[in-house]
């Protein structure tokens, strides 16, 4: 589905006018930073990071997605074929300023081990910006009878392809974040960019009145519970 996904991602309201702008807003200035992008897909964010002066390492489990990402960024980013369920052996401890994980963590059953590994490779001042399906969206669509269900579900997101992912309640996500040694700096329920109203009024209406994706920005807690640059101990 890589080619169809790439086309969809470039034009869909949910990606171009909602998810990606909210991700970029959380990244801040990336110029001169060493950034890891996990689940980079066909590389729209990879390309944005390169264009904005970051030194980028990116990875994805799909060779077909990576091939399109490669055609987008050439040799200006280091790309790896990698399953996030495995350790990031190609990265040294405390070697990154920022991690971007856009729409990938809901494909993983376990978040703790991959997040711990991201904690390992991040500098103390670093952060993780991630987006996932909003738990309320998946609740409404897959398990309205049980908000607390943690289960694998499938749906068609890009016609005609079915994708399978993990639906979890909000506290399963936040507990995994804490267990992996992170604190939540921001939790964002984005709204679409106003231009979407003209381009796709029904998508605009849907994304303005209900949650679809959720963004988190995480900061690594240090062994004494503090967060670099903030001071004080966390509880
Ligand atoms: C919805 S796409 C998002 C792509 C990209 N981050 C973006 O925002 O355009 C999800 C991506 O996660 C990748 N992915 C899924 N499971 C993965 C895993 N276990 N390890 C690494 N990548 C994975 C898929 O191959 C796909 O490229």
mmCIF file of N, CA and C in Angstrom, residues 79-212:
data_model
loop_
_atom_site.group_PDB
_atom_site.id
_atom_site.type_symbol
_atom_site.label_atom_id
_atom_site.label_comp_id
_atom_site.label_asym_id
_atom_site.label_seq_id
_atom_site.Cartn_x
_atom_site.Cartn_y
_atom_site.Cartn_z
ATOM 1 N N UNK A 79 18.778 6.323 6.347
ATOM 2 C CA UNK A 79 17.554 5.521 6.484
ATOM 3 C C UNK A 79 17.890 4.080 6.862
ATOM 4 N N UNK A 80 17.087 3.517 7.779
ATOM 5 C CA UNK A 80 17.308 2.132 8.219
ATOM 6 C C UNK A 80 16.010 1.330 8.111
ATOM 7 N N UNK A 81 16.157 0.085 7.655
ATOM 8 C CA UNK A 81 15.032 -0.850 7.661
ATOM 9 C C UNK A 81 15.002 -1.473 9.055
ATOM 10 N N UNK A 82 14.005 -1.103 9.856
ATOM 11 C CA UNK A 82 14.075 -1.492 11.270
ATOM 12 C C UNK A 82 12.679 -1.648 11.863
ATOM 13 N N UNK A 83 12.511 -2.709 12.654
ATOM 14 C CA UNK A 83 11.275 -2.933 13.394
ATOM 15 C C UNK A 83 11.440 -2.333 14.789
ATOM 16 N N UNK A 84 10.553 -1.421 15.119
ATOM 17 C CA UNK A 84 10.640 -0.722 16.419
ATOM 18 C C UNK A 84 10.515 -1.653 17.620
ATOM 19 N N UNK A 85 10.028 -2.853 17.389
ATOM 20 C CA UNK A 85 9.952 -3.809 18.499
ATOM 21 C C UNK A 85 11.350 -4.296 18.877
ATOM 22 N N UNK A 86 12.333 -4.044 18.021
ATOM 23 C CA UNK A 86 13.715 -4.462 18.286
ATOM 24 C C UNK A 86 14.534 -3.261 18.761
ATOM 25 N N UNK A 87 15.637 -3.525 19.502
ATOM 26 C CA UNK A 87 16.473 -2.405 19.972
ATOM 27 C C UNK A 87 17.126 -1.648 18.816
ATOM 28 N N UNK A 88 17.348 -0.361 19.042
ATOM 29 C CA UNK A 88 17.964 0.504 18.021
ATOM 30 C C UNK A 88 19.487 0.358 18.105
ATOM 31 N N UNK A 89 19.983 -0.788 17.636
ATOM 32 C CA UNK A 89 21.413 -1.103 17.811
ATOM 33 C C UNK A 89 22.314 -0.160 17.015
ATOM 34 N N UNK A 90 21.771 0.525 16.009
ATOM 35 C CA UNK A 90 22.587 1.427 15.194
ATOM 36 C C UNK A 90 22.728 2.819 15.835
ATOM 37 N N UNK A 91 22.188 2.989 17.046
ATOM 38 C CA UNK A 91 22.290 4.306 17.698
ATOM 39 C C UNK A 91 22.951 4.203 19.067
ATOM 40 N N UNK A 92 23.845 5.140 19.331
ATOM 41 C CA UNK A 92 24.539 5.147 20.620
ATOM 42 C C UNK A 92 23.704 5.841 21.691
ATOM 43 N N UNK A 93 24.067 5.580 22.938
ATOM 44 C CA UNK A 93 23.378 6.214 24.074
ATOM 45 C C UNK A 93 23.513 7.738 23.966
ATOM 46 N N UNK A 94 22.499 8.439 24.368
ATOM 47 C CA UNK A 94 22.518 9.914 24.488
ATOM 48 C C UNK A 94 23.100 10.595 23.244
ATOM 49 N N UNK A 95 22.645 10.163 22.068
ATOM 50 C CA UNK A 95 23.215 10.696 20.830
ATOM 51 C C UNK A 95 22.222 11.543 20.020
ATOM 52 N N UNK A 96 21.004 11.740 20.541
ATOM 53 C CA UNK A 96 19.964 12.436 19.767
ATOM 54 C C UNK A 96 19.339 13.587 20.557
ATOM 55 N N UNK A 97 18.906 14.614 19.820
ATOM 56 C CA UNK A 97 18.214 15.749 20.448
ATOM 57 C C UNK A 97 16.693 15.581 20.435
ATOM 58 N N UNK A 98 16.215 14.806 19.477
ATOM 59 C CA UNK A 98 14.768 14.772 19.270
ATOM 60 C C UNK A 98 14.390 13.448 18.596
ATOM 61 N N UNK A 99 13.218 12.907 18.992
ATOM 62 C CA UNK A 99 12.652 11.744 18.301
ATOM 63 C C UNK A 99 11.263 12.133 17.808
ATOM 64 N N UNK A 100 10.952 11.781 16.574
ATOM 65 C CA UNK A 100 9.614 11.998 16.024
ATOM 66 C C UNK A 100 9.009 10.626 15.721
ATOM 67 N N UNK A 101 7.796 10.408 16.196
ATOM 68 C CA UNK A 101 7.118 9.123 15.982
ATOM 69 C C UNK A 101 5.686 9.437 15.562
ATOM 70 N N UNK A 102 5.521 9.678 14.281
ATOM 71 C CA UNK A 102 4.239 10.148 13.779
ATOM 72 C C UNK A 102 3.382 8.960 13.321
ATOM 73 N N UNK A 103 2.279 8.735 14.019
ATOM 74 C CA UNK A 103 1.290 7.714 13.647
ATOM 75 C C UNK A 103 1.870 6.307 13.544
ATOM 76 N N UNK A 104 2.757 5.956 14.441
ATOM 77 C CA UNK A 104 3.341 4.612 14.371
ATOM 78 C C UNK A 104 3.100 3.797 15.647
ATOM 79 N N UNK A 105 3.032 4.437 16.818
ATOM 80 C CA UNK A 105 2.989 3.624 18.038
ATOM 81 C C UNK A 105 1.726 2.768 18.170
ATOM 82 N N UNK A 106 0.628 3.135 17.508
ATOM 83 C CA UNK A 106 -0.568 2.281 17.647
ATOM 84 C C UNK A 106 -0.389 0.933 16.931
ATOM 85 N N UNK A 107 0.676 0.799 16.131
ATOM 86 C CA UNK A 107 0.952 -0.518 15.522
ATOM 87 C C UNK A 107 1.693 -1.440 16.478
ATOM 88 N N UNK A 108 2.139 -0.908 17.612
ATOM 89 C CA UNK A 108 2.926 -1.694 18.566
ATOM 90 C C UNK A 108 2.062 -2.087 19.758
ATOM 91 N N UNK A 109 2.098 -3.376 20.111
ATOM 92 C CA UNK A 109 1.357 -3.797 21.301
ATOM 93 C C UNK A 109 2.042 -3.237 22.541
ATOM 94 N N UNK A 110 3.368 -3.453 22.600
ATOM 95 C CA UNK A 110 4.116 -3.000 23.775
ATOM 96 C C UNK A 110 4.790 -1.671 23.475
ATOM 97 N N UNK A 111 4.549 -0.688 24.302
ATOM 98 C CA UNK A 111 5.207 0.617 24.143
ATOM 99 C C UNK A 111 6.426 0.747 25.052
ATOM 100 N N UNK A 112 6.477 -0.034 26.140
ATOM 101 C CA UNK A 112 7.489 0.249 27.166
ATOM 102 C C UNK A 112 8.903 -0.005 26.642
ATOM 103 N N UNK A 113 9.136 -1.174 26.031
ATOM 104 C CA UNK A 113 10.508 -1.485 25.572
ATOM 105 C C UNK A 113 10.977 -0.487 24.505
ATOM 106 N N UNK A 114 10.178 -0.196 23.462
ATOM 107 C CA UNK A 114 10.658 0.796 22.489
ATOM 108 C C UNK A 114 10.849 2.188 23.092
ATOM 109 N N UNK A 115 9.965 2.589 24.017
ATOM 110 C CA UNK A 115 10.138 3.913 24.634
ATOM 111 C C UNK A 115 11.384 3.945 25.509
ATOM 112 N N UNK A 116 11.671 2.826 26.198
ATOM 113 C CA UNK A 116 12.906 2.787 27.019
ATOM 114 C C UNK A 116 14.129 2.950 26.132
ATOM 115 N N UNK A 117 14.061 2.329 24.936
ATOM 116 C CA UNK A 117 15.204 2.444 24.033
ATOM 117 C C UNK A 117 15.329 3.873 23.498
ATOM 118 N N UNK A 118 14.192 4.528 23.280
ATOM 119 C CA UNK A 118 14.248 5.946 22.863
ATOM 120 C C UNK A 118 14.824 6.798 24.003
ATOM 121 N N UNK A 119 14.485 6.463 25.225
ATOM 122 C CA UNK A 119 15.046 7.166 26.384
ATOM 123 C C UNK A 119 16.569 6.996 26.384
ATOM 124 N N UNK A 120 17.034 5.793 26.074
ATOM 125 C CA UNK A 120 18.480 5.507 26.070
ATOM 126 C C UNK A 120 19.210 6.364 25.046
ATOM 127 N N UNK A 121 18.634 6.515 23.849
ATOM 128 C CA UNK A 121 19.365 7.214 22.780
ATOM 129 C C UNK A 121 19.211 8.734 22.847
ATOM 130 N N UNK A 122 18.269 9.215 23.670
ATOM 131 C CA UNK A 122 18.057 10.665 23.774
ATOM 132 C C UNK A 122 19.034 11.312 24.744
ATOM 133 N N UNK A 123 19.454 12.524 24.425
ATOM 134 C CA UNK A 123 20.199 13.325 25.403
ATOM 135 C C UNK A 123 19.220 13.759 26.501
ATOM 136 N N UNK A 124 19.740 14.075 27.693
ATOM 137 C CA UNK A 124 18.830 14.451 28.792
ATOM 138 C C UNK A 124 17.926 15.632 28.446
ATOM 139 N N UNK A 125 18.397 16.521 27.567
ATOM 140 C CA UNK A 125 17.587 17.695 27.201
ATOM 141 C C UNK A 125 16.632 17.410 26.038
ATOM 142 N N UNK A 126 16.624 16.172 25.565
ATOM 143 C CA UNK A 126 15.852 15.851 24.361
ATOM 144 C C UNK A 126 14.364 15.690 24.611
ATOM 145 N N UNK A 127 13.640 15.385 23.534
ATOM 146 C CA UNK A 127 12.209 15.102 23.679
ATOM 147 C C UNK A 127 11.734 14.163 22.580
ATOM 148 N N UNK A 128 10.582 13.571 22.829
ATOM 149 C CA UNK A 128 9.914 12.702 21.848
ATOM 150 C C UNK A 128 8.605 13.376 21.480
ATOM 151 N N UNK A 129 8.358 13.538 20.191
ATOM 152 C CA UNK A 129 7.057 14.034 19.726
ATOM 153 C C UNK A 129 6.373 12.873 19.014
ATOM 154 N N UNK A 130 5.232 12.474 19.543
ATOM 155 C CA UNK A 130 4.538 11.337 18.926
ATOM 156 C C UNK A 130 3.059 11.647 18.691
ATOM 157 N N UNK A 131 2.503 10.988 17.665
ATOM 158 C CA UNK A 131 1.057 11.073 17.455
ATOM 159 C C UNK A 131 0.529 9.656 17.269
ATOM 160 N N UNK A 132 -0.673 9.446 17.769
ATOM 161 C CA UNK A 132 -1.339 8.133 17.654
ATOM 162 C C UNK A 132 -2.833 8.365 17.443
ATOM 163 N N UNK A 133 -3.540 7.279 17.107
ATOM 164 C CA UNK A 133 -5.000 7.368 17.067
ATOM 165 C C UNK A 133 -5.482 7.846 18.440
ATOM 166 N N UNK A 134 -6.453 8.707 18.443
ATOM 167 C CA UNK A 134 -7.025 9.164 19.720
ATOM 168 C C UNK A 134 -7.819 7.997 20.333
ATOM 169 N N UNK A 135 -7.620 7.725 21.648
ATOM 170 C CA UNK A 135 -8.328 6.593 22.249
ATOM 171 C C UNK A 135 -9.850 6.706 22.126
ATOM 172 N N UNK A 136 -10.382 7.923 22.111
ATOM 173 C CA UNK A 136 -11.842 8.069 22.025
ATOM 174 C C UNK A 136 -12.356 7.721 20.622
ATOM 175 N N UNK A 137 -11.553 8.019 19.607
ATOM 176 C CA UNK A 137 -11.964 7.661 18.238
ATOM 177 C C UNK A 137 -12.064 6.143 18.118
ATOM 178 N N UNK A 138 -11.006 5.462 18.576
ATOM 179 C CA UNK A 138 -10.997 4.000 18.463
ATOM 180 C C UNK A 138 -12.056 3.356 19.368
ATOM 181 N N UNK A 139 -12.337 3.986 20.474
ATOM 182 C CA UNK A 139 -13.396 3.499 21.378
ATOM 183 C C UNK A 139 -14.741 3.521 20.644
ATOM 184 N N UNK A 140 -15.036 4.663 20.033
ATOM 185 C CA UNK A 140 -16.317 4.831 19.337
ATOM 186 C C UNK A 140 -16.453 3.844 18.179
ATOM 187 N N UNK A 141 -15.325 3.596 17.494
ATOM 188 C CA UNK A 141 -15.389 2.781 16.272
ATOM 189 C C UNK A 141 -15.186 1.295 16.479
ATOM 190 N N UNK A 142 -14.512 0.921 17.562
ATOM 191 C CA UNK A 142 -14.140 -0.491 17.683
ATOM 192 C C UNK A 142 -14.649 -1.188 18.935
ATOM 193 N N UNK A 143 -14.878 -0.459 20.016
ATOM 194 C CA UNK A 143 -15.295 -1.159 21.248
ATOM 195 C C UNK A 143 -16.169 -0.240 22.088
ATOM 196 N N UNK A 144 -17.292 0.299 21.507
ATOM 197 C CA UNK A 144 -18.108 1.269 22.253
ATOM 198 C C UNK A 144 -18.655 0.697 23.553
ATOM 199 N N UNK A 145 -18.706 -0.635 23.648
ATOM 200 C CA UNK A 145 -19.240 -1.252 24.863
ATOM 201 C C UNK A 145 -18.220 -1.297 26.000
ATOM 202 N N UNK A 146 -16.928 -1.042 25.686
ATOM 203 C CA UNK A 146 -15.892 -1.136 26.737
ATOM 204 C C UNK A 146 -14.742 -0.179 26.433
ATOM 205 N N UNK A 147 -14.797 1.029 27.040
ATOM 206 C CA UNK A 147 -13.727 2.012 26.809
ATOM 207 C C UNK A 147 -12.361 1.467 27.208
ATOM 208 N N UNK A 148 -12.305 0.597 28.226
ATOM 209 C CA UNK A 148 -11.012 0.150 28.743
ATOM 210 C C UNK A 148 -10.433 -1.047 27.989
ATOM 211 N N UNK A 149 -11.069 -1.462 26.927
ATOM 212 C CA UNK A 149 -10.556 -2.611 26.165
ATOM 213 C C UNK A 149 -9.190 -2.287 25.564
ATOM 214 N N UNK A 150 -8.298 -3.264 25.623
ATOM 215 C CA UNK A 150 -6.972 -3.174 25.003
ATOM 216 C C UNK A 150 -6.947 -4.313 24.009
ATOM 217 N N UNK A 151 -7.131 -4.005 22.732
ATOM 218 C CA UNK A 151 -7.286 -5.090 21.767
ATOM 219 C C UNK A 151 -6.782 -4.697 20.378
ATOM 220 N N UNK A 152 -6.508 -5.729 19.584
ATOM 221 C CA UNK A 152 -6.049 -5.499 18.220
ATOM 222 C C UNK A 152 -7.282 -5.380 17.313
ATOM 223 N N UNK A 153 -7.305 -4.343 16.483
ATOM 224 C CA UNK A 153 -8.453 -4.108 15.603
ATOM 225 C C UNK A 153 -7.957 -3.801 14.189
ATOM 226 N N UNK A 154 -8.869 -3.905 13.235
ATOM 227 C CA UNK A 154 -8.521 -3.619 11.844
ATOM 228 C C UNK A 154 -9.528 -2.663 11.252
ATOM 229 N N UNK A 155 -9.082 -1.837 10.344
ATOM 230 C CA UNK A 155 -10.001 -0.971 9.603
ATOM 231 C C UNK A 155 -9.354 -0.562 8.283
ATOM 232 N N UNK A 156 -10.187 -0.109 7.352
ATOM 233 C CA UNK A 156 -9.665 0.403 6.089
ATOM 234 C C UNK A 156 -9.412 1.887 6.283
ATOM 235 N N UNK A 157 -8.149 2.279 6.204
ATOM 236 C CA UNK A 157 -7.820 3.716 6.324
ATOM 237 C C UNK A 157 -7.542 4.293 4.947
ATOM 238 N N UNK A 158 -6.852 3.523 4.109
ATOM 239 C CA UNK A 158 -6.567 3.964 2.739
ATOM 240 C C UNK A 158 -7.102 2.862 1.823
ATOM 241 N N UNK A 159 -8.164 3.165 1.102
ATOM 242 C CA UNK A 159 -8.805 2.176 0.217
ATOM 243 C C UNK A 159 -7.783 1.556 -0.733
ATOM 244 N N UNK A 160 -7.797 0.248 -0.982
ATOM 245 C CA UNK A 160 -8.644 -0.786 -0.384
ATOM 246 C C UNK A 160 -7.919 -1.548 0.718
ATOM 247 N N UNK A 161 -6.946 -0.920 1.348
ATOM 248 C CA UNK A 161 -6.060 -1.652 2.260
ATOM 249 C C UNK A 161 -6.565 -1.640 3.704
ATOM 250 N N UNK A 162 -6.534 -2.817 4.319
ATOM 251 C CA UNK A 162 -6.907 -2.938 5.725
ATOM 252 C C UNK A 162 -5.648 -2.851 6.577
ATOM 253 N N UNK A 163 -5.686 -2.025 7.603
ATOM 254 C CA UNK A 163 -4.547 -1.957 8.529
ATOM 255 C C UNK A 163 -4.985 -2.477 9.892
ATOM 256 N N UNK A 164 -4.052 -3.123 10.571
ATOM 257 C CA UNK A 164 -4.328 -3.722 11.876
ATOM 258 C C UNK A 164 -3.472 -3.027 12.918
ATOM 259 N N UNK A 165 -4.090 -2.610 13.996
ATOM 260 C CA UNK A 165 -3.361 -1.849 15.010
ATOM 261 C C UNK A 165 -3.929 -2.159 16.393
ATOM 262 N N UNK A 166 -3.318 -1.556 17.424
ATOM 263 C CA UNK A 166 -3.742 -1.803 18.806
ATOM 264 C C UNK A 166 -4.522 -0.615 19.340
ATOM 265 N N UNK A 167 -5.695 -0.920 19.870
ATOM 266 C CA UNK A 167 -6.534 0.103 20.494
ATOM 267 C C UNK A 167 -6.357 -0.008 22.011
ATOM 268 N N UNK A 168 -6.053 1.126 22.667
ATOM 269 C CA UNK A 168 -5.860 1.092 24.118
ATOM 270 C C UNK A 168 -6.480 2.335 24.734
ATOM 271 N N UNK A 169 -6.865 2.242 26.021
ATOM 272 C CA UNK A 169 -7.392 3.438 26.691
ATOM 273 C C UNK A 169 -6.264 4.417 26.994
ATOM 274 N N UNK A 170 -6.621 5.648 27.280
ATOM 275 C CA UNK A 170 -5.616 6.698 27.510
ATOM 276 C C UNK A 170 -4.622 6.311 28.603
ATOM 277 N N UNK A 171 -5.103 5.721 29.704
ATOM 278 C CA UNK A 171 -4.170 5.424 30.810
ATOM 279 C C UNK A 171 -3.202 4.307 30.446
ATOM 280 N N UNK A 172 -3.548 3.421 29.512
ATOM 281 C CA UNK A 172 -2.564 2.409 29.083
ATOM 282 C C UNK A 172 -1.407 3.109 28.385
ATOM 283 N N UNK A 173 -1.727 4.158 27.618
ATOM 284 C CA UNK A 173 -0.675 4.928 26.940
ATOM 285 C C UNK A 173 0.158 5.703 27.960
ATOM 286 N N UNK A 174 -0.501 6.412 28.866
ATOM 287 C CA UNK A 174 0.261 7.253 29.802
ATOM 288 C C UNK A 174 1.036 6.396 30.813
ATOM 289 N N UNK A 175 0.498 5.235 31.199
ATOM 290 C CA UNK A 175 1.244 4.350 32.111
ATOM 291 C C UNK A 175 2.522 3.847 31.444
ATOM 292 N N UNK A 176 2.436 3.506 30.145
ATOM 293 C CA UNK A 176 3.628 3.019 29.427
ATOM 294 C C UNK A 176 4.683 4.123 29.334
ATOM 295 N N UNK A 177 4.219 5.338 29.090
ATOM 296 C CA UNK A 177 5.126 6.495 29.014
ATOM 297 C C UNK A 177 5.874 6.650 30.346
ATOM 298 N N UNK A 178 5.148 6.576 31.461
ATOM 299 C CA UNK A 178 5.783 6.714 32.777
ATOM 300 C C UNK A 178 6.730 5.557 33.056
ATOM 301 N N UNK A 179 6.264 4.347 32.745
ATOM 302 C CA UNK A 179 7.091 3.164 33.033
ATOM 303 C C UNK A 179 8.411 3.214 32.269
ATOM 304 N N UNK A 180 8.394 3.830 31.099
ATOM 305 C CA UNK A 180 9.610 3.919 30.276
ATOM 306 C C UNK A 180 10.500 5.082 30.717
ATOM 307 N N UNK A 181 10.070 5.860 31.699
ATOM 308 C CA UNK A 181 10.939 6.912 32.236
ATOM 309 C C UNK A 181 10.726 8.282 31.624
ATOM 310 N N UNK A 182 9.550 8.518 31.047
ATOM 311 C CA UNK A 182 9.262 9.838 30.462
ATOM 312 C C UNK A 182 8.191 10.565 31.269
ATOM 313 N N UNK A 183 8.212 11.884 31.140
ATOM 314 C CA UNK A 183 7.125 12.717 31.646
ATOM 315 C C UNK A 183 6.435 13.365 30.451
ATOM 316 N N UNK A 184 5.130 13.578 30.564
ATOM 317 C CA UNK A 184 4.397 14.218 29.467
ATOM 318 C C UNK A 184 4.513 15.732 29.617
ATOM 319 N N UNK A 185 5.110 16.337 28.604
ATOM 320 C CA UNK A 185 5.274 17.793 28.580
ATOM 321 C C UNK A 185 4.037 18.447 27.948
ATOM 322 N N UNK A 186 3.499 17.859 26.888
ATOM 323 C CA UNK A 186 2.280 18.376 26.247
ATOM 324 C C UNK A 186 1.407 17.201 25.802
ATOM 325 N N UNK A 187 0.108 17.349 25.935
ATOM 326 C CA UNK A 187 -0.840 16.434 25.309
ATOM 327 C C UNK A 187 -1.741 17.326 24.455
ATOM 328 N N UNK A 188 -1.792 17.068 23.164
ATOM 329 C CA UNK A 188 -2.512 17.970 22.254
ATOM 330 C C UNK A 188 -3.632 17.213 21.546
ATOM 331 N N UNK A 189 -4.833 17.785 21.601
ATOM 332 C CA UNK A 189 -5.945 17.309 20.763
ATOM 333 C C UNK A 189 -6.092 18.364 19.672
ATOM 334 N N UNK A 190 -5.483 18.092 18.534
ATOM 335 C CA UNK A 190 -5.345 19.122 17.496
ATOM 336 C C UNK A 190 -6.688 19.485 16.862
ATOM 337 N N UNK A 191 -6.706 20.641 16.236
ATOM 338 C CA UNK A 191 -7.820 21.070 15.369
ATOM 339 C C UNK A 191 -7.227 21.281 13.983
ATOM 340 N N UNK A 192 -8.027 21.080 12.947
ATOM 341 C CA UNK A 192 -7.469 21.226 11.598
ATOM 342 C C UNK A 192 -7.125 22.671 11.257
ATOM 343 N N UNK A 193 -6.214 22.834 10.287
ATOM 344 C CA UNK A 193 -5.918 24.177 9.776
ATOM 345 C C UNK A 193 -7.164 24.756 9.111
ATOM 346 N N UNK A 194 -7.392 26.075 9.251
ATOM 347 C CA UNK A 194 -8.610 26.677 8.683
ATOM 348 C C UNK A 194 -8.760 26.459 7.165
ATOM 349 N N UNK A 195 -7.626 26.328 6.426
ATOM 350 C CA UNK A 195 -7.751 26.146 4.954
ATOM 351 C C UNK A 195 -8.519 24.885 4.591
ATOM 352 N N UNK A 196 -8.572 23.917 5.518
ATOM 353 C CA UNK A 196 -9.264 22.666 5.182
ATOM 354 C C UNK A 196 -10.757 22.904 4.940
ATOM 355 N N UNK A 197 -11.317 23.948 5.553
ATOM 356 C CA UNK A 197 -12.758 24.180 5.429
ATOM 357 C C UNK A 197 -13.158 24.356 3.965
ATOM 358 N N UNK A 198 -12.323 25.064 3.201
ATOM 359 C CA UNK A 198 -12.620 25.281 1.780
ATOM 360 C C UNK A 198 -12.370 23.999 0.975
ATOM 361 N N UNK A 199 -11.278 23.291 1.293
ATOM 362 C CA UNK A 199 -10.872 22.128 0.494
ATOM 363 C C UNK A 199 -11.771 20.924 0.721
ATOM 364 N N UNK A 200 -12.157 20.697 1.997
ATOM 365 C CA UNK A 200 -12.928 19.497 2.323
ATOM 366 C C UNK A 200 -13.811 19.803 3.541
ATOM 367 N N UNK A 201 -14.977 20.439 3.275
ATOM 368 C CA UNK A 201 -15.819 20.891 4.393
ATOM 369 C C UNK A 201 -16.243 19.765 5.330
ATOM 370 N N UNK A 202 -16.482 18.542 4.807
ATOM 371 C CA UNK A 202 -16.966 17.506 5.728
ATOM 372 C C UNK A 202 -15.829 17.014 6.630
ATOM 373 N N UNK A 203 -14.605 16.903 6.068
ATOM 374 C CA UNK A 203 -13.466 16.519 6.929
ATOM 375 C C UNK A 203 -13.226 17.608 7.967
ATOM 376 N N UNK A 204 -13.353 18.871 7.542
ATOM 377 C CA UNK A 204 -13.140 19.991 8.479
ATOM 378 C C UNK A 204 -14.128 19.901 9.636
ATOM 379 N N UNK A 205 -15.393 19.652 9.267
ATOM 380 C CA UNK A 205 -16.440 19.564 10.291
ATOM 381 C C UNK A 205 -16.147 18.425 11.272
ATOM 382 N N UNK A 206 -15.761 17.264 10.724
ATOM 383 C CA UNK A 206 -15.494 16.097 11.568
ATOM 384 C C UNK A 206 -14.307 16.346 12.504
ATOM 385 N N UNK A 207 -13.230 16.928 11.950
ATOM 386 C CA UNK A 207 -12.007 17.111 12.750
ATOM 387 C C UNK A 207 -12.108 18.295 13.712
ATOM 388 N N UNK A 208 -13.088 19.165 13.466
ATOM 389 C CA UNK A 208 -13.272 20.318 14.355
ATOM 390 C C UNK A 208 -14.149 19.966 15.544
ATOM 391 N N UNK A 209 -14.972 18.932 15.377
ATOM 392 C CA UNK A 209 -15.960 18.655 16.423
ATOM 393 C C UNK A 209 -15.676 17.369 17.202
ATOM 394 N N UNK A 210 -14.654 16.615 16.796
ATOM 395 C CA UNK A 210 -14.343 15.383 17.540
ATOM 396 C C UNK A 210 -12.891 15.007 17.403
ATOM 397 N N UNK A 211 -12.375 14.171 18.319
ATOM 398 C CA UNK A 211 -10.960 13.795 18.263
ATOM 399 C C UNK A 211 -10.708 12.678 17.256
ATOM 400 N N UNK A 212 -9.555 12.706 16.621
ATOM 401 C CA UNK A 212 -9.178 11.675 15.646
ATOM 402 C C UNK A 212 -7.785 11.158 15.993
#
